[in-house]
């Protein structure tokens, strides 16, 4: 690496010894958080072949990372680029000779891992709904209980039949047509019997008006899978594009880019779903995971956890478990990026301030800056703020006979230390890193990344080309997933789908120029 001097300030952050205690990067917009994370921290992890998963709510992280990889010397780049999986969550539209084609990486909502109970599968999704629509928690009987009571039965029945969330609507609206399949699933999956009995008994016996009332809340939460063809492919496919175990085994570097999910409700649902999907795996890998750590990055944490004093108990609780419990124990090294020292509820702010790596940039939050300053900068009782003249009067004449030192009070020192955050320029940070596992960072050092990748910014056209190439290389075509979904809805055999979905069809024209396959220097 030719930039040794420029990355020196980051070295304490790169050490393995404190990574298990996680890192947070906090600074005002434009301070350089995403840039340093993508071009330095993530690139480092990718080069040392640490498996990596990044949640990128706005796309900036992916742009900087792909741009930085593109600028690597070709022999190093090849090793990294082969392991990159870029996921444009909203699907990547590609012009082909025959028109448009959209590529996605499916992450089925009703995916059942080996040995998982139907109930766990159902609750993984219902818990995402609960988090994504906080209003449901306080909507009484029409809220979460209404969604869950019908949702758990429908989902368990669907999973037992090998179906996806995309069939939920049809199952509820045309239950009679599903009788045969429901009965066979009941035989094959005794765990689903109560759910199927409910659908074929109590639910089927309801009058249309009663059914409508029973299903209204749930159907509203899943209407997007019916209305949006890309979401239908993305979340309805039979198998995930890749499993997280594969990510670890193959030391992949996966970017989940939400930039094109323009509807904010859907973006939040998508991010929560992904987060839940990752969490299930992080928990399941157990302490064995420590032998093969993986890096987990979240840019703009505010997209996952709502900002403000109001505590979103469920999500805050998930994060706290990740940081304090199984993240550390199961070898998941988390890095979160956010904007304000006091951005979240009190407990989350404290939790973030106790992570092992703290990279703190410019802040306009005076109170937050003082609180952090109080923790990291010790009171210096010898700090003089000035001299005070001492006078005496001799025979009616005033004489200045001495100067007395005046010391700063703890409060005054704290105010001054707080200003250090307010005065930080772009790419300048205060850095604190725990020396070893179990310790907290005890002081902050001023570091500058101004010389790092100076003048190198994400080049829009290059990055767009790479995003397209990567989605074509690794993604699946929406049209072929739709064919599978149609076959599944009509009761066709759905077991053959997984195999053919992964291989690109013959008529796919090769991308015009495979940027990373060439030896050219850029
Ligand atoms: N093409 C460019 N030319 C000059 N400056 C740029 C360019 N692209 C981004 N920047 C600057 O890089 C800075 C750091 O961006 P970034 O790391 O994304 O900030 P943030 O802390 O909000 O994540 C921004 O303040 C922006 O002004
Ligand atoms: Mg940013």
Short mmCIF file of C-alpha atoms and ligand atoms in Angstrom, two decimals:
data_model
loop_
_atom_site.label_atom_id
_atom_site.label_comp_id
_atom_site.label_asym_id
_atom_site.label_seq_id
_atom_site.Cartn_x
_atom_site.Cartn_y
_atom_site.Cartn_z
CA UNK A 1 0.00 0.00 0.00
CA UNK A 2 1.54 3.29 -1.11
CA UNK A 3 -0.32 5.42 1.38
CA UNK A 4 1.24 4.12 4.57
CA UNK A 5 1.70 7.59 6.07
CA UNK A 6 -1.85 8.58 5.18
CA UNK A 7 -3.43 5.58 6.89
CA UNK A 8 -1.22 5.65 9.98
CA UNK A 9 -3.86 7.52 12.00
CA UNK A 10 -6.28 4.64 11.49
CA UNK A 11 -3.91 1.90 12.66
CA UNK A 12 -5.30 1.60 16.20
CA UNK A 13 -8.75 1.08 14.68
CA UNK A 14 -7.49 -1.75 12.49
CA UNK A 15 -5.97 -3.81 15.30
CA UNK A 16 -7.71 -7.07 15.99
CA UNK A 17 -7.35 -6.76 19.75
CA UNK A 18 -10.21 -4.28 20.15
CA UNK A 19 -12.42 -5.25 17.23
CA UNK A 20 -14.58 -7.55 19.33
CA UNK A 21 -15.67 -4.45 21.25
CA UNK A 22 -16.98 -2.86 18.07
CA UNK A 23 -16.52 0.66 16.68
CA UNK A 24 -18.63 3.70 16.11
CA UNK A 25 -17.97 6.63 13.85
CA UNK A 26 -19.91 9.76 14.64
CA UNK A 27 -19.70 13.18 13.00
CA UNK A 28 -21.80 15.80 11.27
CA UNK A 29 -22.75 15.20 7.60
CA UNK A 30 -19.87 15.76 5.20
CA UNK A 31 -17.15 15.15 7.82
CA UNK A 32 -15.80 12.15 5.91
CA UNK A 33 -17.33 9.22 7.83
CA UNK A 34 -18.50 7.19 4.86
CA UNK A 35 -15.36 7.88 2.89
CA UNK A 36 -13.01 6.71 5.63
CA UNK A 37 -15.18 3.69 6.41
CA UNK A 38 -15.47 2.51 2.81
CA UNK A 39 -12.06 3.41 1.38
CA UNK A 40 -10.01 2.54 4.41
CA UNK A 41 -11.71 0.36 7.04
CA UNK A 42 -13.78 -1.81 4.69
CA UNK A 43 -11.09 -2.02 2.06
CA UNK A 44 -8.65 -3.16 4.72
CA UNK A 45 -11.05 -5.88 5.88
CA UNK A 46 -11.62 -6.98 2.29
CA UNK A 47 -7.89 -7.17 1.64
CA UNK A 48 -7.18 -9.26 4.73
CA UNK A 49 -10.06 -11.52 3.61
CA UNK A 50 -12.32 -10.89 6.55
CA UNK A 51 -15.89 -11.78 5.55
CA UNK A 52 -17.83 -8.54 5.42
CA UNK A 53 -21.48 -7.48 5.32
CA UNK A 54 -22.39 -3.81 4.90
CA UNK A 55 -25.83 -2.21 5.17
CA UNK A 56 -25.76 0.90 3.02
CA UNK A 57 -29.04 2.84 3.32
CA UNK A 58 -28.14 5.59 0.85
CA UNK A 59 -25.57 4.10 -1.53
CA UNK A 60 -22.61 6.30 -0.58
CA UNK A 61 -20.75 3.48 1.11
CA UNK A 62 -21.03 1.24 -1.97
CA UNK A 63 -19.89 4.02 -4.28
CA UNK A 64 -16.80 4.84 -2.27
CA UNK A 65 -15.94 1.18 -1.74
CA UNK A 66 -16.33 0.13 -5.38
CA UNK A 67 -14.39 3.19 -6.52
CA UNK A 68 -11.57 2.39 -4.10
CA UNK A 69 -11.43 -1.26 -5.22
CA UNK A 70 -11.36 -0.11 -8.83
CA UNK A 71 -8.25 1.97 -8.13
CA UNK A 72 -6.30 -0.94 -6.63
CA UNK A 73 -3.40 -2.36 -8.66
CA UNK A 74 -4.94 -5.03 -10.96
CA UNK A 75 -3.31 -8.03 -9.28
CA UNK A 76 -4.60 -7.02 -5.84
CA UNK A 77 -7.92 -5.90 -7.27
CA UNK A 78 -8.60 -9.28 -8.82
CA UNK A 79 -8.43 -11.06 -5.45
CA UNK A 80 -10.83 -8.58 -3.88
CA UNK A 81 -13.25 -8.09 -6.77
CA UNK A 82 -13.97 -11.80 -7.08
CA UNK A 83 -15.21 -11.83 -3.52
CA UNK A 84 -17.47 -8.78 -3.81
CA UNK A 85 -21.22 -9.31 -3.95
CA UNK A 86 -23.05 -6.11 -4.71
CA UNK A 87 -26.77 -6.16 -3.95
CA UNK A 88 -28.87 -3.36 -5.37
CA UNK A 89 -31.86 -4.04 -3.15
CA UNK A 90 -34.39 -2.34 -5.42
CA UNK A 91 -33.10 -4.33 -8.38
CA UNK A 92 -30.74 -3.17 -11.12
CA UNK A 93 -32.38 -2.28 -14.40
CA UNK A 94 -30.27 -3.30 -17.37
CA UNK A 95 -30.81 -2.46 -21.04
CA UNK A 96 -30.64 -5.56 -23.21
CA UNK A 97 -31.17 -6.10 -26.94
CA UNK A 98 -34.69 -7.26 -26.21
CA UNK A 99 -35.58 -4.37 -23.88
CA UNK A 100 -35.20 -4.00 -20.13
CA UNK A 101 -34.32 -6.64 -17.63
CA UNK A 102 -34.13 -6.17 -13.87
CA UNK A 103 -31.69 -8.14 -11.74
CA UNK A 104 -32.18 -8.82 -8.05
CA UNK A 105 -30.66 -10.82 -5.26
CA UNK A 106 -33.64 -12.55 -3.67
CA UNK A 107 -34.00 -12.83 0.08
CA UNK A 108 -37.23 -14.74 0.60
CA UNK A 109 -39.23 -13.68 3.60
CA UNK A 110 -40.34 -17.23 4.27
CA UNK A 111 -36.98 -18.90 4.07
CA UNK A 112 -36.57 -21.85 6.38
CA UNK A 113 -33.06 -22.73 7.44
CA UNK A 114 -32.15 -26.34 8.19
CA UNK A 115 -33.85 -27.55 11.33
CA UNK A 116 -35.77 -24.33 11.87
CA UNK A 117 -39.33 -24.59 13.21
CA UNK A 118 -42.24 -23.16 11.24
CA UNK A 119 -43.03 -20.97 14.19
CA UNK A 120 -39.55 -19.36 14.13
CA UNK A 121 -39.90 -18.60 10.43
CA UNK A 122 -43.30 -17.00 11.03
CA UNK A 123 -42.08 -14.92 13.93
CA UNK A 124 -38.98 -13.69 12.17
CA UNK A 125 -41.20 -11.87 9.72
CA UNK A 126 -43.90 -10.84 12.18
CA UNK A 127 -41.24 -9.32 14.41
CA UNK A 128 -40.01 -7.26 11.45
CA UNK A 129 -43.53 -5.98 10.84
CA UNK A 130 -43.80 -5.11 14.51
CA UNK A 131 -40.59 -3.08 14.34
CA UNK A 132 -41.25 -1.47 10.98
CA UNK A 133 -44.68 -0.17 11.93
CA UNK A 134 -44.38 1.05 15.53
CA UNK A 135 -47.95 2.40 15.35
CA UNK A 136 -49.15 -1.23 15.38
CA UNK A 137 -47.77 -1.63 18.88
CA UNK A 138 -50.17 0.95 20.25
CA UNK A 139 -53.15 0.33 17.98
CA UNK A 140 -54.91 -2.00 20.37
CA UNK A 141 -56.83 -4.97 19.08
CA UNK A 142 -56.62 -3.80 15.46
CA UNK A 143 -52.86 -3.45 15.69
CA UNK A 144 -50.22 -6.12 16.15
CA UNK A 145 -52.54 -8.76 17.68
CA UNK A 146 -54.71 -8.61 14.56
CA UNK A 147 -51.71 -8.92 12.24
CA UNK A 148 -50.13 -11.70 14.28
CA UNK A 149 -53.20 -13.83 14.85
CA UNK A 150 -53.93 -14.28 11.16
CA UNK A 151 -50.28 -13.86 10.09
CA UNK A 152 -48.89 -16.74 12.12
CA UNK A 153 -51.45 -19.20 10.74
CA UNK A 154 -51.01 -18.08 7.14
CA UNK A 155 -47.24 -18.07 7.27
CA UNK A 156 -46.91 -21.45 8.96
CA UNK A 157 -49.28 -22.96 6.40
CA UNK A 158 -47.39 -21.36 3.51
CA UNK A 159 -44.00 -22.56 4.71
CA UNK A 160 -45.39 -26.06 5.22
CA UNK A 161 -46.56 -26.02 1.58
CA UNK A 162 -43.18 -24.75 0.33
CA UNK A 163 -44.72 -21.42 -0.68
CA UNK A 164 -43.65 -17.83 -0.21
CA UNK A 165 -45.14 -14.63 1.19
CA UNK A 166 -46.32 -13.82 -2.34
CA UNK A 167 -49.02 -16.48 -2.05
CA UNK A 168 -50.40 -15.20 1.26
CA UNK A 169 -52.98 -12.99 -0.39
CA UNK A 170 -54.34 -15.72 -2.63
CA UNK A 171 -54.44 -18.19 0.23
CA UNK A 172 -56.60 -15.80 2.26
CA UNK A 173 -58.86 -14.67 -0.57
CA UNK A 174 -59.31 -18.03 -2.29
CA UNK A 175 -58.85 -20.48 0.55
CA UNK A 176 -61.11 -23.08 -1.09
CA UNK A 177 -58.72 -23.45 -4.01
CA UNK A 178 -55.89 -24.36 -1.63
CA UNK A 179 -57.69 -27.17 0.21
CA UNK A 180 -55.88 -30.05 -1.47
CA UNK A 181 -52.43 -28.60 -0.91
CA UNK A 182 -53.25 -27.61 2.65
CA UNK A 183 -54.35 -31.16 3.45
CA UNK A 184 -51.18 -32.71 2.00
CA UNK A 185 -49.03 -30.22 3.91
CA UNK A 186 -50.88 -31.13 7.09
CA UNK A 187 -49.85 -34.75 6.59
CA UNK A 188 -46.25 -33.90 5.83
CA UNK A 189 -45.75 -31.23 8.51
CA UNK A 190 -47.56 -32.03 11.75
CA UNK A 191 -46.25 -28.76 13.22
CA UNK A 192 -48.47 -26.88 10.78
CA UNK A 193 -51.63 -28.80 11.73
CA UNK A 194 -53.13 -26.19 14.10
CA UNK A 195 -52.54 -23.40 11.57
CA UNK A 196 -54.02 -25.42 8.70
CA UNK A 197 -56.95 -26.56 10.84
CA UNK A 198 -57.70 -22.94 11.61
CA UNK A 199 -57.68 -21.96 7.92
CA UNK A 200 -59.80 -24.92 6.83
CA UNK A 201 -62.10 -24.75 9.83
CA UNK A 202 -62.82 -21.52 11.66
CA UNK A 203 -61.53 -19.21 8.93
CA UNK A 204 -63.26 -20.96 6.06
CA UNK A 205 -66.56 -20.92 7.93
CA UNK A 206 -66.52 -17.13 8.30
CA UNK A 207 -68.81 -14.91 6.29
CA UNK A 208 -67.02 -12.76 3.67
CA UNK A 209 -67.45 -9.66 5.83
CA UNK A 210 -65.93 -11.41 8.86
CA UNK A 211 -63.02 -12.67 6.80
CA UNK A 212 -62.41 -9.18 5.52
CA UNK A 213 -62.22 -7.80 9.04
CA UNK A 214 -59.98 -10.62 10.19
CA UNK A 215 -57.45 -10.14 7.39
CA UNK A 216 -57.51 -6.39 6.79
CA UNK A 217 -54.48 -5.39 8.92
CA UNK A 218 -52.34 -8.27 7.71
CA UNK A 219 -53.18 -7.82 4.03
CA UNK A 220 -52.27 -4.15 4.26
CA UNK A 221 -48.80 -5.08 5.54
CA UNK A 222 -48.16 -7.46 2.67
CA UNK A 223 -49.84 -5.52 -0.15
CA UNK A 224 -46.46 -4.39 -1.50
CA UNK A 225 -45.59 -7.94 -2.54
CA UNK A 226 -48.71 -8.02 -4.61
CA UNK A 227 -48.34 -4.54 -6.09
CA UNK A 228 -44.61 -4.24 -6.77
CA UNK A 229 -43.15 -6.78 -9.23
CA UNK A 230 -39.53 -6.31 -8.12
CA UNK A 231 -40.37 -6.72 -4.44
CA UNK A 232 -42.37 -9.79 -5.36
CA UNK A 233 -39.30 -11.39 -6.92
CA UNK A 234 -36.96 -10.12 -4.27
CA UNK A 235 -38.91 -11.42 -1.28
CA UNK A 236 -40.97 -14.21 -2.81
CA UNK A 237 -38.30 -16.41 -4.43
CA UNK A 238 -37.77 -19.90 -3.07
CA UNK A 239 -34.18 -19.59 -1.91
CA UNK A 240 -31.90 -16.74 -0.98
CA UNK A 241 -29.36 -15.65 -3.53
CA UNK A 242 -26.67 -16.67 -1.07
CA UNK A 243 -26.61 -17.64 2.57
CA UNK A 244 -24.61 -15.85 5.20
CA UNK A 245 -22.75 -19.06 5.90
CA UNK A 246 -21.56 -18.88 2.31
CA UNK A 247 -20.45 -15.29 2.87
CA UNK A 248 -18.26 -16.45 5.72
CA UNK A 249 -16.98 -19.65 4.10
CA UNK A 250 -16.07 -17.84 0.88
CA UNK A 251 -14.88 -14.71 2.69
CA UNK A 252 -17.15 -12.57 0.66
CA UNK A 253 -17.62 -8.89 0.92
CA UNK A 254 -21.32 -8.09 0.56
CA UNK A 255 -22.79 -4.62 0.01
CA UNK A 256 -26.54 -4.16 0.51
CA UNK A 257 -27.37 -0.90 -1.21
CA UNK A 258 -30.84 0.60 -0.50
CA UNK A 259 -30.42 3.81 -2.54
CA UNK A 260 -33.15 2.98 -5.05
CA UNK A 261 -35.74 1.95 -2.52
CA UNK A 262 -37.38 5.35 -2.73
CA UNK A 263 -40.42 4.65 -0.60
CA UNK A 264 -39.23 5.32 2.94
CA UNK A 265 -41.57 2.80 4.53
CA UNK A 266 -40.27 0.09 2.20
CA UNK A 267 -36.68 1.12 2.81
CA UNK A 268 -37.15 0.81 6.53
CA UNK A 269 -38.91 -2.52 6.16
CA UNK A 270 -36.13 -3.76 3.89
CA UNK A 271 -33.35 -2.65 6.22
CA UNK A 272 -35.11 -4.18 9.20
CA UNK A 273 -35.68 -7.40 7.33
CA UNK A 274 -32.04 -7.63 6.35
CA UNK A 275 -30.94 -6.78 9.86
CA UNK A 276 -33.17 -9.52 11.25
CA UNK A 277 -31.92 -11.95 8.64
CA UNK A 278 -28.32 -11.22 9.63
CA UNK A 279 -29.14 -11.38 13.33
CA UNK A 280 -30.63 -14.83 13.02
CA UNK A 281 -27.36 -16.01 11.53
CA UNK A 282 -25.16 -14.13 14.01
CA UNK A 283 -26.97 -15.81 16.87
CA UNK A 284 -27.04 -19.22 15.26
CA UNK A 285 -23.32 -19.34 14.52
CA UNK A 286 -22.64 -19.48 18.27
CA UNK A 287 -19.28 -19.01 20.00
CA UNK A 288 -17.68 -21.15 17.28
CA UNK A 289 -17.96 -17.99 15.19
CA UNK A 290 -15.02 -16.51 17.07
CA UNK A 291 -12.74 -18.72 15.00
CA UNK A 292 -13.83 -16.92 11.85
CA UNK A 293 -14.85 -13.37 12.71
CA UNK A 294 -16.90 -11.35 10.31
CA UNK A 295 -17.20 -7.58 9.91
CA UNK A 296 -20.65 -6.01 9.97
CA UNK A 297 -20.99 -2.37 8.91
CA UNK A 298 -24.07 -0.15 9.19
CA UNK A 299 -23.91 3.31 7.61
CA UNK A 300 -26.41 5.93 8.80
CA UNK A 301 -27.72 3.99 11.77
CA UNK A 302 -30.66 6.44 11.92
CA UNK A 303 -32.32 4.47 9.13
CA UNK A 304 -32.49 1.40 11.33
CA UNK A 305 -33.05 2.98 14.72
CA UNK A 306 -35.25 6.08 14.73
CA UNK A 307 -33.54 9.22 15.97
CA UNK A 308 -34.84 11.12 18.97
CA UNK A 309 -35.43 10.63 22.64
CA UNK A 310 -38.32 8.24 22.17
CA UNK A 311 -36.87 4.80 22.65
CA UNK A 312 -37.81 2.24 20.05
CA UNK A 313 -37.62 -0.54 22.60
CA UNK A 314 -37.55 -3.47 20.24
CA UNK A 315 -34.85 -2.30 17.84
CA UNK A 316 -32.78 -0.69 20.59
CA UNK A 317 -32.96 -4.01 22.41
CA UNK A 318 -31.80 -5.92 19.31
CA UNK A 319 -28.83 -3.59 18.91
CA UNK A 320 -27.94 -3.84 22.54
CA UNK A 321 -27.97 -7.66 22.32
CA UNK A 322 -25.78 -7.50 19.24
CA UNK A 323 -23.20 -5.20 20.84
CA UNK A 324 -23.15 -6.66 24.31
CA UNK A 325 -23.90 -10.31 23.86
CA UNK A 326 -23.64 -12.38 20.77
CA UNK A 327 -21.68 -9.89 18.66
CA UNK A 328 -18.77 -10.16 21.01
CA UNK A 329 -19.21 -13.84 21.81
CA UNK A 330 -19.88 -15.05 18.28
CA UNK A 331 -17.19 -13.14 16.43
CA UNK A 332 -19.27 -10.41 14.78
CA UNK A 333 -17.25 -7.18 14.65
CA UNK A 334 -19.67 -4.31 14.25
CA UNK A 335 -18.96 -0.80 12.96
CA UNK A 336 -21.80 1.74 13.05
CA UNK A 337 -21.84 5.20 11.55
CA UNK A 338 -24.16 7.97 12.68
CA UNK A 339 -24.39 11.74 12.94
CA UNK A 340 -24.98 13.06 16.42
CA UNK A 341 -23.54 12.14 19.79
CA UNK A 342 -27.03 12.32 21.29
CA UNK A 343 -28.92 11.09 18.25
CA UNK A 344 -30.81 8.25 19.89
CA UNK A 345 -32.50 7.42 23.15
CA UNK A 346 -30.45 7.74 26.32
CA UNK A 347 -29.63 4.05 26.72
CA UNK A 348 -28.50 3.67 23.11
CA UNK A 349 -26.34 6.81 23.31
CA UNK A 350 -24.59 5.37 26.36
CA UNK A 351 -24.21 2.00 24.67
CA UNK A 352 -22.56 3.61 21.63
CA UNK A 353 -20.24 5.70 23.78
CA UNK A 354 -18.91 2.49 25.35
CA UNK A 355 -17.87 0.71 22.19
CA UNK A 356 -14.19 -0.16 21.91
CA UNK A 357 -13.37 2.13 18.96
CA UNK A 358 -14.54 5.73 18.87
CA UNK A 359 -13.88 7.93 15.84
CA UNK A 360 -15.55 11.24 16.56
CA UNK A 361 -15.61 14.15 14.15
CA UNK A 362 -17.14 17.59 14.02
CA UNK A 363 -20.27 17.95 16.06
CA UNK A 364 -22.69 20.82 16.46
CA UNK A 365 -24.14 19.16 19.52
CA UNK A 366 -22.65 21.17 22.39
CA UNK A 367 -24.22 19.15 25.17
CA UNK A 368 -23.24 15.80 23.64
CA UNK A 369 -19.69 17.05 23.05
CA UNK A 370 -19.36 18.07 26.70
CA UNK A 371 -20.65 14.75 27.92
CA UNK A 372 -18.13 12.86 25.83
CA UNK A 373 -15.38 15.31 26.79
CA UNK A 374 -16.13 14.69 30.44
CA UNK A 375 -15.48 11.00 29.93
CA UNK A 376 -12.36 11.18 27.84
CA UNK A 377 -10.49 14.25 28.98
CA UNK A 378 -9.29 14.17 32.55
CA UNK A 379 -9.45 17.15 34.83
CA UNK A 380 -6.06 18.80 35.01
CA UNK A 381 -5.82 20.59 38.33
CA UNK A 382 -2.66 22.40 37.20
CA UNK A 383 -4.36 24.01 34.18
CA UNK A 384 -4.02 27.78 34.59
CA UNK A 385 -6.54 30.06 32.96
CA UNK A 386 -4.69 33.31 33.74
CA UNK A 387 -2.97 35.51 36.25
CA UNK A 388 -4.66 37.80 38.68
CA UNK A 389 -2.70 40.86 39.87
CA UNK A 390 -2.17 41.27 43.60
CA UNK A 391 -2.07 44.84 44.90
CA UNK A 392 -1.16 46.45 48.14
CA UNK A 393 -1.43 50.02 49.35
CA UNK A 394 1.52 51.63 51.03
CA UNK A 395 1.13 55.12 52.38
CA UNK A 396 -1.91 55.73 50.23
CA UNK A 397 -0.22 54.53 47.00
CA UNK A 398 -1.42 51.33 45.27
CA UNK A 399 1.38 48.95 44.26
CA UNK A 400 1.12 45.89 41.98
CA UNK A 401 3.28 43.52 43.95
CA UNK A 402 2.57 40.08 42.49
CA UNK A 403 0.49 37.91 40.14
CA UNK A 404 -1.53 35.00 41.39
CA UNK A 405 -2.25 31.94 39.23
CA UNK A 406 -5.92 31.27 38.62
CA UNK A 407 -6.82 27.64 37.90
CA UNK A 408 -9.59 26.43 35.64
CA UNK A 409 -12.59 24.85 37.30
CA UNK A 410 -13.68 21.39 36.16
CA UNK A 411 -16.69 22.98 34.44
CA UNK A 412 -14.56 25.48 32.55
CA UNK A 413 -12.22 22.74 31.39
CA UNK A 414 -15.12 20.65 30.24
CA UNK A 415 -16.50 23.52 28.18
CA UNK A 416 -13.12 24.01 26.50
CA UNK A 417 -12.77 20.30 25.76
CA UNK A 418 -16.26 20.28 24.31
CA UNK A 419 -15.21 23.02 21.87
CA UNK A 420 -12.60 20.66 20.46
CA UNK A 421 -15.43 18.71 18.81
CA UNK A 422 -17.09 21.84 17.51
CA UNK A 423 -13.86 23.07 15.92
CA UNK A 424 -12.89 19.87 14.07
CA UNK A 425 -12.50 20.33 10.33
CA UNK A 426 -13.49 17.93 7.57
CA UNK A 427 -11.47 14.64 7.74
CA UNK A 428 -10.22 15.52 11.25
CA UNK A 429 -11.34 13.34 14.14
CA UNK A 430 -10.72 12.50 17.75
CA UNK A 431 -9.87 8.83 18.08
CA UNK A 432 -10.12 6.57 21.10
CA UNK A 433 -9.48 2.83 21.00
CA UNK A 434 -9.66 0.24 23.77
CA UNK A 435 -6.25 -1.27 24.39
CA UNK A 436 -7.64 -4.71 24.84
CA UNK A 437 -10.85 -6.64 25.12
CA UNK A 438 -12.81 -5.73 28.22
CA UNK A 439 -11.32 -2.24 28.57
CA UNK A 440 -12.85 1.03 27.45
CA UNK A 441 -10.89 3.65 25.54
CA UNK A 442 -9.61 6.14 28.09
CA UNK A 443 -8.47 9.10 26.02
CA UNK A 444 -8.90 10.68 22.62
CA UNK A 445 -6.14 11.65 20.18
CA UNK A 446 -6.49 14.10 17.36
CA UNK A 447 -6.06 12.39 13.96
CA UNK A 448 -6.27 13.72 10.41
CA UNK A 449 -7.27 11.77 7.31
CA UNK A 450 -6.88 14.81 5.07
CA UNK A 451 -3.95 13.21 3.22
CA UNK A 452 -5.69 9.88 2.74
CA UNK A 453 -6.91 9.37 -0.86
CA UNK A 454 -6.64 13.12 -1.28
CA UNK A 455 -8.71 14.31 -4.22
CA UNK A 456 -9.96 10.80 -5.00
CA UNK A 457 -13.74 10.65 -4.96
CA UNK A 458 -16.25 8.14 -6.23
CA UNK A 459 -16.49 8.49 -10.02
CA UNK A 460 -20.17 8.20 -10.90
CA UNK A 461 -19.90 6.58 -14.32
CA UNK A 462 -17.26 4.06 -13.26
CA UNK A 463 -19.20 3.05 -10.19
CA UNK A 464 -22.48 2.77 -12.10
CA UNK A 465 -20.83 0.49 -14.63
CA UNK A 466 -19.42 -1.71 -11.87
CA UNK A 467 -22.76 -1.91 -10.08
CA UNK A 468 -24.42 -3.08 -13.26
CA UNK A 469 -21.71 -5.62 -14.06
CA UNK A 470 -21.80 -7.06 -10.57
CA UNK A 471 -25.60 -7.37 -10.54
CA UNK A 472 -25.52 -9.17 -13.89
CA UNK A 473 -22.65 -11.37 -12.76
CA UNK A 474 -24.22 -12.52 -9.48
CA UNK A 475 -27.90 -11.55 -9.48
CA UNK A 476 -30.99 -13.26 -10.86
CA UNK A 477 -33.43 -12.02 -13.47
CA UNK A 478 -36.77 -10.84 -12.15
CA UNK A 479 -38.54 -12.35 -15.14
CA UNK A 480 -37.29 -15.85 -14.38
CA UNK A 481 -38.23 -15.56 -10.72
CA UNK A 482 -41.72 -14.46 -11.80
CA UNK A 483 -42.05 -17.61 -13.89
CA UNK A 484 -41.25 -19.67 -10.82
CA UNK A 485 -43.71 -17.75 -8.71
CA UNK A 486 -46.45 -18.30 -11.27
CA UNK A 487 -45.70 -22.02 -11.33
CA UNK A 488 -45.81 -22.16 -7.57
CA UNK A 489 -49.10 -20.29 -7.37
CA UNK A 490 -50.69 -22.67 -9.83
CA UNK A 491 -49.48 -25.60 -7.77
CA UNK A 492 -46.67 -26.67 -10.09
CA UNK A 493 -43.61 -28.37 -8.77
CA UNK A 494 -41.52 -25.69 -7.12
CA UNK A 495 -38.50 -27.76 -6.22
CA UNK A 496 -36.72 -27.34 -9.52
CA UNK A 497 -36.59 -23.59 -9.31
CA UNK A 498 -33.62 -23.08 -7.09
CA UNK A 499 -31.17 -24.71 -9.43
CA UNK A 500 -32.05 -22.91 -12.60
CA UNK A 501 -32.52 -19.51 -11.03
CA UNK A 502 -28.85 -19.24 -10.20
CA UNK A 503 -27.42 -19.87 -13.65
CA UNK A 504 -27.57 -17.06 -16.19
CA UNK A 505 -29.62 -17.89 -19.27
CA UNK A 506 -27.88 -18.41 -22.60
CA UNK A 507 -29.46 -15.45 -24.34
CA UNK A 508 -27.95 -12.96 -21.93
CA UNK A 509 -25.63 -10.70 -23.92
CA UNK A 510 -22.21 -10.37 -22.34
CA UNK A 511 -21.65 -6.95 -20.78
CA UNK A 512 -19.89 -4.72 -23.28
CA UNK A 513 -16.73 -4.33 -21.30
CA UNK A 514 -15.84 -6.32 -18.23
CA UNK A 515 -14.02 -3.60 -16.42
CA UNK A 516 -12.35 -5.75 -13.79
CA UNK A 517 -11.37 -8.49 -16.25
CA UNK A 518 -8.97 -6.23 -18.12
CA UNK A 519 -5.36 -5.59 -17.28
CA UNK A 520 -5.68 -1.87 -18.05
CA UNK A 521 -4.70 0.58 -15.42
CA UNK A 522 -7.35 3.19 -14.85
N1 LIG B 1 -16.40 14.62 -6.16
C1 LIG B 1 -16.08 15.28 -5.05
N2 LIG B 1 -15.27 16.35 -5.08
C2 LIG B 1 -14.96 17.02 -3.95
N3 LIG B 1 -15.41 16.69 -2.73
C3 LIG B 1 -16.22 15.63 -2.63
C4 LIG B 1 -16.60 14.86 -3.76
N4 LIG B 1 -17.41 13.86 -3.34
C5 LIG B 1 -17.52 14.00 -1.98
N5 LIG B 1 -16.80 15.05 -1.58
C6 LIG B 1 -16.65 15.52 -0.18
O1 LIG B 1 -16.25 14.46 0.65
C7 LIG B 1 -16.73 14.72 1.95
C8 LIG B 1 -16.88 13.47 2.74
O2 LIG B 1 -17.99 12.75 2.33
P1 LIG B 1 -18.59 11.56 3.21
O3 LIG B 1 -17.52 10.67 3.72
O4 LIG B 1 -19.61 10.94 2.36
O5 LIG B 1 -19.26 12.35 4.43
P2 LIG B 1 -20.14 11.80 5.63
O6 LIG B 1 -19.38 12.14 6.87
O7 LIG B 1 -21.42 12.55 5.55
O8 LIG B 1 -20.33 10.34 5.45
C9 LIG B 1 -18.00 15.54 1.76
O9 LIG B 1 -17.99 16.65 2.61
C10 LIG B 1 -17.96 16.01 0.34
O10 LIG B 1 -17.95 17.41 0.32
MG1 LIG B 2 -22.11 9.32 4.95
#
